[in-house]
Amino acid sequence: LNLILADILSNVHSFITIVPNHTGKDMYKFSSPTAPNSGEFYLRQILSSANFNLGNDRVDFLHGWLNYQVEHHLWPNLSMLSYQKSQKEVEEICKKHNVPYIRENVFERTRKTIDIMVGNTNMRPFPKSWSEANRKVNNS
């Protein structure tokens, strides 16, 4: 019984820590690939990720530092503490360039995920006008 409960709790914790950071009506979905390490690649990393509330080591530990999903998607090889250190700068850069930087509590993100799962809402399609490939074709 203990193993079953531990498995259930571990799976629920993993789900709540990972899935809501990538779903919701405020997140974008993509219908085509993009070049790795291109400007569009990094834009997509930000538009398809959300952070949970951040800030202190206890909260960050409970989330396994996965509450820094935006920073994790930009630089997956950085240390967990580097996500903490880079977060404010990334948020400021997004603000400067009018790129949505989403940060909400885990319960609001989970509600948005459930809304997607049950069909109450959909994720946003990535605008073709934002695509680097589309701009290259139109500028030729």
GROMACS .gro file of N, CA and C in nm:
model
  420
    1LEU      N    1   0.083  -0.120   0.000
    1LEU     CA    2   0.000   0.000   0.000
    1LEU      C    3   0.087   0.126   0.000
    2ASN      N    4   0.195   0.125   0.079
    2ASN     CA    5   0.283   0.241   0.083
    2ASN      C    6   0.344   0.269  -0.053
    3LEU      N    7   0.385   0.163  -0.123
    3LEU     CA    8   0.445   0.181  -0.255
    3LEU      C    9   0.344   0.237  -0.355
    4ILE      N   10   0.221   0.192  -0.345
    4ILE     CA   11   0.116   0.241  -0.436
    4ILE      C   12   0.089   0.389  -0.409
    5LEU      N   13   0.076   0.426  -0.282
    5LEU     CA   14   0.054   0.566  -0.247
    5LEU      C   15   0.172   0.653  -0.287
    6ALA      N   16   0.293   0.603  -0.265
    6ALA     CA   17   0.412   0.679  -0.305
    6ALA      C   18   0.416   0.698  -0.456
    7ASP      N   19   0.379   0.595  -0.530
    7ASP     CA   20   0.377   0.605  -0.676
    7ASP      C   21   0.272   0.706  -0.722
    8ILE      N   22   0.155   0.702  -0.662
    8ILE     CA   23   0.048   0.797  -0.698
    8ILE      C   24   0.092   0.940  -0.667
    9LEU      N   25   0.143   0.963  -0.547
    9LEU     CA   26   0.187   1.098  -0.509
    9LEU      C   27   0.300   1.147  -0.598
   10SER      N   28   0.393   1.060  -0.630
   10SER     CA   29   0.505   1.097  -0.716
   10SER      C   30   0.455   1.136  -0.855
   11ASN      N   31   0.361   1.060  -0.909
   11ASN     CA   32   0.308   1.091  -1.042
   11ASN      C   33   0.226   1.219  -1.042
   12VAL      N   34   0.147   1.242  -0.939
   12VAL     CA   35   0.069   1.365  -0.929
   12VAL      C   36   0.164   1.485  -0.917
   13HIS      N   37   0.264   1.472  -0.833
   13HIS     CA   38   0.362   1.580  -0.818
   13HIS      C   39   0.434   1.608  -0.949
   14SER      N   40   0.476   1.505  -1.019
   14SER     CA   41   0.544   1.523  -1.148
   14SER      C   42   0.451   1.590  -1.249
   15PHE      N   43   0.327   1.546  -1.255
   15PHE     CA   44   0.231   1.606  -1.347
   15PHE      C   45   0.213   1.754  -1.317
   16ILE      N   46   0.187   1.787  -1.192
   16ILE     CA   47   0.161   1.926  -1.154
   16ILE      C   48   0.285   2.013  -1.172
   17THR      N   49   0.403   1.955  -1.157
   17THR     CA   50   0.526   2.032  -1.171
   17THR      C   51   0.561   2.058  -1.317
   18ILE      N   52   0.527   1.965  -1.407
   18ILE     CA   53   0.574   1.975  -1.546
   18ILE      C   54   0.465   2.018  -1.644
   19VAL      N   55   0.351   1.953  -1.645
   19VAL     CA   56   0.252   1.975  -1.751
   19VAL      C   57   0.192   2.115  -1.752
   20PRO      N   58   0.150   2.172  -1.640
   20PRO     CA   59   0.087   2.305  -1.646
   20PRO      C   60   0.178   2.417  -1.696
   21ASN      N   61   0.309   2.396  -1.692
   21ASN     CA   62   0.402   2.496  -1.742
   21ASN      C   63   0.402   2.504  -1.894
   22HIS      N   64   0.332   2.411  -1.959
   22HIS     CA   65   0.336   2.402  -2.106
   22HIS      C   66   0.199   2.405  -2.171
   23THR      N   67   0.093   2.424  -2.094
   23THR     CA   68  -0.041   2.425  -2.151
   23THR      C   69  -0.124   2.538  -2.094
   24GLY      N   70  -0.223   2.579  -2.171
   24GLY     CA   71  -0.314   2.684  -2.130
   24GLY      C   72  -0.350   2.769  -2.250
   25LYS      N   73  -0.461   2.840  -2.239
   25LYS     CA   74  -0.505   2.923  -2.351
   25LYS      C   75  -0.410   3.040  -2.377
   26ASP      N   76  -0.317   3.066  -2.285
   26ASP     CA   77  -0.219   3.172  -2.303
   26ASP      C   78  -0.087   3.120  -2.362
   27MET      N   79  -0.080   2.990  -2.392
   27MET     CA   80   0.039   2.929  -2.451
   27MET      C   81   0.017   2.909  -2.601
   28TYR      N   82   0.126   2.906  -2.676
   28TYR     CA   83   0.118   2.888  -2.820
   28TYR      C   84   0.150   2.744  -2.860
   29LYS      N   85   0.085   2.698  -2.967
   29LYS     CA   86   0.117   2.568  -3.026
   29LYS      C   87   0.173   2.594  -3.165
   30PHE      N   88   0.251   2.500  -3.215
   30PHE     CA   89   0.325   2.521  -3.339
   30PHE      C   90   0.291   2.411  -3.439
   31SER      N   91   0.274   2.450  -3.564
   31SER     CA   92   0.239   2.353  -3.667
   31SER      C   93   0.356   2.321  -3.759
   32SER      N   94   0.469   2.388  -3.738
   32SER     CA   95   0.585   2.362  -3.822
   32SER      C   96   0.712   2.375  -3.738
   33PRO      N   97   0.818   2.308  -3.781
   33PRO     CA   98   0.944   2.318  -3.706
   33PRO      C   99   1.015   2.450  -3.733
   34THR      N  100   1.115   2.477  -3.654
   34THR     CA  101   1.199   2.595  -3.674
   34THR      C  102   1.345   2.554  -3.657
   35ALA      N  103   1.435   2.635  -3.706
   35ALA     CA  104   1.578   2.605  -3.696
   35ALA      C  105   1.625   2.614  -3.551
   36PRO      N  106   1.702   2.518  -3.506
   36PRO     CA  107   1.757   2.525  -3.370
   36PRO      C  108   1.845   2.649  -3.352
   37ASN      N  109   1.838   2.705  -3.233
   37ASN     CA  110   1.921   2.820  -3.194
   37ASN      C  111   1.899   2.945  -3.280
   38SER      N  112   1.787   2.953  -3.349
   38SER     CA  113   1.752   3.074  -3.425
   38SER      C  114   1.673   3.166  -3.333
   39GLY      N  115   1.652   3.288  -3.377
   39GLY     CA  116   1.572   3.382  -3.299
   39GLY      C  117   1.432   3.328  -3.275
   40GLU      N  118   1.374   3.268  -3.379
   40GLU     CA  119   1.239   3.211  -3.364
   40GLU      C  120   1.239   3.094  -3.265
   41PHE      N  121   1.344   3.016  -3.265
   41PHE     CA  122   1.355   2.904  -3.171
   41PHE      C  123   1.344   2.955  -3.027
   42TYR      N  124   1.421   3.060  -2.996
   42TYR     CA  125   1.418   3.113  -2.860
   42TYR      C  126   1.285   3.181  -2.828
   43LEU      N  127   1.225   3.248  -2.926
   43LEU     CA  128   1.092   3.306  -2.906
   43LEU      C  129   0.992   3.196  -2.872
   44ARG      N  130   0.998   3.086  -2.946
   44ARG     CA  131   0.906   2.974  -2.920
   44ARG      C  132   0.926   2.915  -2.780
   45GLN      N  133   1.050   2.911  -2.735
   45GLN     CA  134   1.076   2.858  -2.600
   45GLN      C  135   1.004   2.940  -2.494
   46ILE      N  136   1.002   3.071  -2.514
   46ILE     CA  137   0.936   3.160  -2.417
   46ILE      C  138   0.784   3.151  -2.431
   47LEU      N  139   0.735   3.148  -2.554
   47LEU     CA  140   0.590   3.148  -2.577
   47LEU      C  141   0.523   3.016  -2.542
   48SER      N  142   0.601   2.911  -2.529
   48SER     CA  143   0.542   2.780  -2.498
   48SER      C  144   0.577   2.733  -2.357
   49SER      N  145   0.620   2.825  -2.273
   49SER     CA  146   0.656   2.791  -2.136
   49SER      C  147   0.601   2.897  -2.040
   50ALA      N  148   0.571   2.853  -1.921
   50ALA     CA  149   0.529   2.946  -1.816
   50ALA      C  150   0.601   2.910  -1.688
   51ASN      N  151   0.628   3.008  -1.609
   51ASN     CA  152   0.689   2.985  -1.478
   51ASN      C  153   0.582   2.985  -1.372
   52PHE      N  154   0.604   2.903  -1.269
   52PHE     CA  155   0.524   2.913  -1.148
   52PHE      C  156   0.583   3.025  -1.066
   53ASN      N  157   0.519   3.054  -0.954
   53ASN     CA  158   0.574   3.156  -0.864
   53ASN      C  159   0.715   3.115  -0.824
   54LEU      N  160   0.799   3.215  -0.808
   54LEU     CA  161   0.941   3.193  -0.787
   54LEU      C  162   0.989   3.263  -0.662
   55GLY      N  163   1.117   3.250  -0.638
   55GLY     CA  164   1.176   3.343  -0.545
   55GLY      C  165   1.250   3.290  -0.428
   56ASN      N  166   1.199   3.195  -0.355
   56ASN     CA  167   1.278   3.152  -0.240
   56ASN      C  168   1.318   3.006  -0.258
   57ASP      N  169   1.423   2.968  -0.190
   57ASP     CA  170   1.480   2.835  -0.208
   57ASP      C  171   1.383   2.723  -0.171
   58ARG      N  172   1.299   2.746  -0.071
   58ARG     CA  173   1.204   2.641  -0.031
   58ARG      C  174   1.103   2.613  -0.141
   59VAL      N  175   1.043   2.718  -0.196
   59VAL     CA  176   0.947   2.702  -0.306
   59VAL      C  177   1.016   2.640  -0.427
   60ASP      N  178   1.134   2.690  -0.459
   60ASP     CA  179   1.208   2.638  -0.574
   60ASP      C  180   1.243   2.490  -0.554
   61PHE      N  181   1.282   2.452  -0.434
   61PHE     CA  182   1.315   2.313  -0.404
   61PHE      C  183   1.192   2.224  -0.422
   62LEU      N  184   1.077   2.267  -0.371
   62LEU     CA  185   0.955   2.186  -0.383
   62LEU      C  186   0.915   2.165  -0.529
   63HIS      N  187   0.948   2.258  -0.613
   63HIS     CA  188   0.921   2.244  -0.757
   63HIS      C  189   1.038   2.179  -0.831
   64GLY      N  190   1.144   2.145  -0.759
   64GLY     CA  191   1.262   2.089  -0.824
   64GLY      C  192   1.326   2.188  -0.921
   65TRP      N  193   1.309   2.314  -0.894
   65TRP     CA  194   1.356   2.426  -0.978
   65TRP      C  195   1.291   2.423  -1.117
   66LEU      N  196   1.187   2.342  -1.134
   66LEU     CA  197   1.115   2.339  -1.262
   66LEU      C  198   1.011   2.449  -1.270
   67ASN      N  199   1.003   2.531  -1.167
   67ASN     CA  200   0.917   2.650  -1.174
   67ASN      C  201   0.982   2.757  -1.261
   68TYR      N  202   1.105   2.734  -1.305
   68TYR     CA  203   1.176   2.823  -1.397
   68TYR      C  204   1.175   2.762  -1.537
   69GLN      N  205   1.057   2.729  -1.589
   69GLN     CA  206   1.049   2.662  -1.718
   69GLN      C  207   1.097   2.749  -1.834
   70VAL      N  208   1.068   2.879  -1.830
   70VAL     CA  209   1.111   2.967  -1.939
   70VAL      C  210   1.264   2.961  -1.949
   71GLU      N  211   1.331   2.982  -1.837
   71GLU     CA  212   1.476   2.982  -1.837
   71GLU      C  213   1.532   2.843  -1.871
   72HIS      N  214   1.465   2.740  -1.822
   72HIS     CA  215   1.506   2.602  -1.852
   72HIS      C  216   1.498   2.574  -2.002
   73HIS      N  217   1.394   2.622  -2.068
   73HIS     CA  218   1.380   2.599  -2.212
   73HIS      C  219   1.481   2.681  -2.292
   74LEU      N  220   1.517   2.797  -2.243
   74LEU     CA  221   1.619   2.877  -2.312
   74LEU      C  222   1.758   2.814  -2.299
   75TRP      N  223   1.790   2.769  -2.178
   75TRP     CA  224   1.924   2.714  -2.150
   75TRP      C  225   1.911   2.585  -2.069
   76PRO      N  226   1.882   2.473  -2.134
   76PRO     CA  227   1.858   2.349  -2.059
   76PRO      C  228   1.979   2.295  -1.984
   77ASN      N  229   2.098   2.341  -2.016
   77ASN     CA  230   2.218   2.288  -1.951
   77ASN      C  231   2.267   2.372  -1.833
   78LEU      N  232   2.198   2.479  -1.802
   78LEU     CA  233   2.240   2.561  -1.687
   78LEU      C  234   2.207   2.490  -1.556
   79SER      N  235   2.276   2.529  -1.452
   79SER     CA  236   2.245   2.475  -1.320
   79SER      C  237   2.114   2.535  -1.270
   80MET      N  238   2.055   2.469  -1.173
   80MET     CA  239   1.927   2.516  -1.119
   80MET      C  240   1.940   2.657  -1.060
   81LEU      N  241   2.048   2.685  -0.992
   81LEU     CA  242   2.067   2.817  -0.932
   81LEU      C  243   2.086   2.924  -1.040
   82SER      N  244   2.138   2.886  -1.155
   82SER     CA  245   2.154   2.982  -1.264
   82SER      C  246   2.018   3.025  -1.318
   83TYR      N  247   1.920   2.936  -1.314
   83TYR     CA  248   1.784   2.975  -1.356
   83TYR      C  249   1.734   3.086  -1.264
   84GLN      N  250   1.755   3.068  -1.136
   84GLN     CA  251   1.715   3.168  -1.037
   84GLN      C  252   1.782   3.302  -1.069
   85LYS      N  253   1.911   3.299  -1.097
   85LYS     CA  254   1.987   3.421  -1.120
   85LYS      C  255   1.949   3.491  -1.250
   86SER      N  256   1.912   3.414  -1.352
   86SER     CA  257   1.883   3.474  -1.483
   86SER      C  258   1.738   3.517  -1.500
   87GLN      N  259   1.649   3.474  -1.413
   87GLN     CA  260   1.506   3.496  -1.431
   87GLN      C  261   1.468   3.643  -1.447
   88LYS      N  262   1.515   3.729  -1.362
   88LYS     CA  263   1.476   3.870  -1.369
   88LYS      C  264   1.522   3.935  -1.499
   89GLU      N  265   1.642   3.900  -1.542
   89GLU     CA  266   1.694   3.957  -1.666
   89GLU      C  267   1.613   3.910  -1.787
   90VAL      N  268   1.578   3.782  -1.788
   90VAL     CA  269   1.496   3.729  -1.899
   90VAL      C  270   1.361   3.799  -1.901
   91GLU      N  271   1.299   3.815  -1.785
   91GLU     CA  272   1.169   3.882  -1.779
   91GLU      C  273   1.180   4.027  -1.828
   92GLU      N  274   1.286   4.096  -1.793
   92GLU     CA  275   1.306   4.235  -1.838
   92GLU      C  276   1.326   4.242  -1.990
   93ILE      N  277   1.402   4.149  -2.046
   93ILE     CA  278   1.424   4.145  -2.191
   93ILE      C  279   1.291   4.121  -2.263
   94CYS      N  280   1.211   4.029  -2.210
   94CYS     CA  281   1.080   4.002  -2.271
   94CYS      C  282   0.993   4.127  -2.267
   95LYS      N  283   0.992   4.195  -2.154
   95LYS     CA  284   0.912   4.317  -2.141
   95LYS      C  285   0.958   4.422  -2.242
   96LYS      N  286   1.089   4.438  -2.255
   96LYS     CA  287   1.146   4.537  -2.348
   96LYS      C  288   1.102   4.510  -2.492
   97HIS      N  289   1.089   4.383  -2.529
   97HIS     CA  290   1.056   4.346  -2.667
   97HIS      C  291   0.909   4.303  -2.684
   98ASN      N  292   0.827   4.331  -2.583
   98ASN     CA  293   0.683   4.297  -2.586
   98ASN      C  294   0.656   4.149  -2.612
   99VAL      N  295   0.737   4.065  -2.552
   99VAL     CA  296   0.718   3.919  -2.559
   99VAL      C  297   0.651   3.877  -2.429
  100PRO      N  298   0.539   3.807  -2.436
  100PRO     CA  299   0.471   3.765  -2.313
  100PRO      C  300   0.561   3.675  -2.227
  101TYR      N  301   0.574   3.710  -2.102
  101TYR     CA  302   0.648   3.630  -2.004
  101TYR      C  303   0.548   3.592  -1.898
  102ILE      N  304   0.510   3.466  -1.894
  102ILE     CA  305   0.401   3.423  -1.807
  102ILE      C  306   0.455   3.362  -1.679
  103ARG      N  307   0.399   3.413  -1.567
  103ARG     CA  308   0.433   3.361  -1.435
  103ARG      C  309   0.305   3.361  -1.353
  104GLU      N  310   0.263   3.243  -1.313
  104GLU     CA  311   0.140   3.229  -1.234
  104GLU      C  312   0.159   3.119  -1.130
  105ASN      N  313   0.068   3.116  -1.034
  105ASN     CA  314   0.080   3.012  -0.933
  105ASN      C  315   0.039   2.876  -0.990
  106VAL      N  316   0.082   2.773  -0.925
  106VAL     CA  317   0.063   2.636  -0.973
  106VAL      C  318  -0.085   2.601  -0.987
  107PHE      N  319  -0.169   2.654  -0.902
  107PHE     CA  320  -0.311   2.619  -0.907
  107PHE      C  321  -0.380   2.682  -1.028
  108GLU      N  322  -0.346   2.805  -1.061
  108GLU     CA  323  -0.402   2.870  -1.180
  108GLU      C  324  -0.353   2.799  -1.307
  109ARG      N  325  -0.226   2.763  -1.311
  109ARG     CA  326  -0.171   2.691  -1.427
  109ARG      C  327  -0.238   2.554  -1.441
  110THR      N  328  -0.261   2.487  -1.329
  110THR     CA  329  -0.327   2.355  -1.334
  110THR      C  330  -0.471   2.370  -1.384
  111ARG      N  331  -0.542   2.474  -1.341
  111ARG     CA  332  -0.678   2.498  -1.390
  111ARG      C  333  -0.676   2.518  -1.541
  112LYS      N  334  -0.581   2.595  -1.592
  112LYS     CA  335  -0.572   2.618  -1.736
  112LYS      C  336  -0.541   2.489  -1.812
  113THR      N  337  -0.461   2.403  -1.751
  113THR     CA  338  -0.430   2.274  -1.812
  113THR      C  339  -0.555   2.188  -1.820
  114ILE      N  340  -0.631   2.184  -1.713
  114ILE     CA  341  -0.754   2.103  -1.711
  114ILE      C  342  -0.853   2.157  -1.815
  115ASP      N  343  -0.862   2.289  -1.828
  115ASP     CA  344  -0.949   2.347  -1.930
  115ASP      C  345  -0.912   2.299  -2.071
  116ILE      N  346  -0.783   2.286  -2.098
  116ILE     CA  347  -0.738   2.234  -2.227
  116ILE      C  348  -0.774   2.086  -2.238
  117MET      N  349  -0.748   2.010  -2.133
  117MET     CA  350  -0.769   1.865  -2.134
  117MET      C  351  -0.915   1.828  -2.158
  118VAL      N  352  -1.008   1.904  -2.101
  118VAL     CA  353  -1.150   1.871  -2.114
  118VAL      C  354  -1.217   1.942  -2.231
  119GLY      N  355  -1.140   2.020  -2.306
  119GLY     CA  356  -1.193   2.084  -2.426
  119GLY      C  357  -1.265   2.216  -2.406
  120ASN      N  358  -1.250   2.276  -2.289
  120ASN     CA  359  -1.315   2.406  -2.265
  120ASN      C  360  -1.247   2.521  -2.338
  121THR      N  361  -1.121   2.504  -2.371
  121THR     CA  362  -1.044   2.608  -2.438
  121THR      C  363  -0.932   2.543  -2.519
  122ASN      N  364  -0.864   2.623  -2.599
  122ASN     CA  365  -0.755   2.573  -2.682
  122ASN      C  366  -0.632   2.661  -2.666
  123MET      N  367  -0.519   2.603  -2.702
  123MET     CA  368  -0.396   2.682  -2.704
  123MET      C  369  -0.396   2.769  -2.829
  124ARG      N  370  -0.321   2.877  -2.826
  124ARG     CA  371  -0.314   2.971  -2.938
  124ARG      C  372  -0.229   2.914  -3.051
  125PRO      N  373  -0.270   2.932  -3.176
  125PRO     CA  374  -0.180   2.896  -3.286
  125PRO      C  375  -0.071   3.002  -3.300
  126PHE      N  376   0.050   2.958  -3.331
  126PHE     CA  377   0.162   3.049  -3.351
  126PHE      C  378   0.140   3.126  -3.479
  127PRO      N  379   0.136   3.259  -3.475
  127PRO     CA  380   0.110   3.338  -3.596
  127PRO      C  381   0.218   3.316  -3.703
  128LYS      N  382   0.175   3.286  -3.824
  128LYS     CA  383   0.270   3.264  -3.933
  128LYS      C  384   0.353   3.389  -3.960
  129SER      N  385   0.297   3.506  -3.933
  129SER     CA  386   0.372   3.630  -3.956
  129SER      C  387   0.493   3.642  -3.864
  130TRP      N  388   0.497   3.565  -3.753
  130TRP     CA  389   0.610   3.569  -3.662
  130TRP      C  390   0.720   3.472  -3.704
  131SER      N  391   0.692   3.389  -3.801
  131SER     CA  392   0.787   3.287  -3.842
  131SER      C  393   0.900   3.346  -3.924
  132GLU      N  394   1.025   3.311  -3.889
  132GLU     CA  395   1.140   3.358  -3.966
  132GLU      C  396   1.135   3.305  -4.109
  133ALA      N  397   1.092   3.180  -4.127
  133ALA     CA  398   1.083   3.123  -4.262
  133ALA      C  399   0.983   3.199  -4.345
  134ASN      N  400   0.870   3.239  -4.286
  134ASN     CA  401   0.768   3.316  -4.357
  134ASN      C  402   0.822   3.453  -4.398
  135ARG      N  403   0.897   3.517  -4.308
  135ARG     CA  404   0.954   3.649  -4.340
  135ARG      C  405   1.055   3.639  -4.452
  136LYS      N  406   1.135   3.532  -4.455
  136LYS     CA  407   1.235   3.515  -4.561
  136LYS      C  408   1.167   3.497  -4.697
  137VAL      N  409   1.058   3.419  -4.701
  137VAL     CA  410   0.985   3.396  -4.826
  137VAL      C  411   0.922   3.526  -4.875
  138ASN      N  412   0.864   3.601  -4.783
  138ASN     CA  413   0.796   3.726  -4.820
  138ASN      C  414   0.894   3.838  -4.859
  139ASN      N  415   1.017   3.831  -4.807
  139ASN     CA  416   1.115   3.934  -4.837
  139ASN      C  417   1.200   3.902  -4.961
  140SER      N  418   1.180   3.784  -5.019
  140SER     CA  419   1.258   3.744  -5.138
  140SER      C  420   1.206   3.806  -5.264
   0.00000   0.00000   0.00000
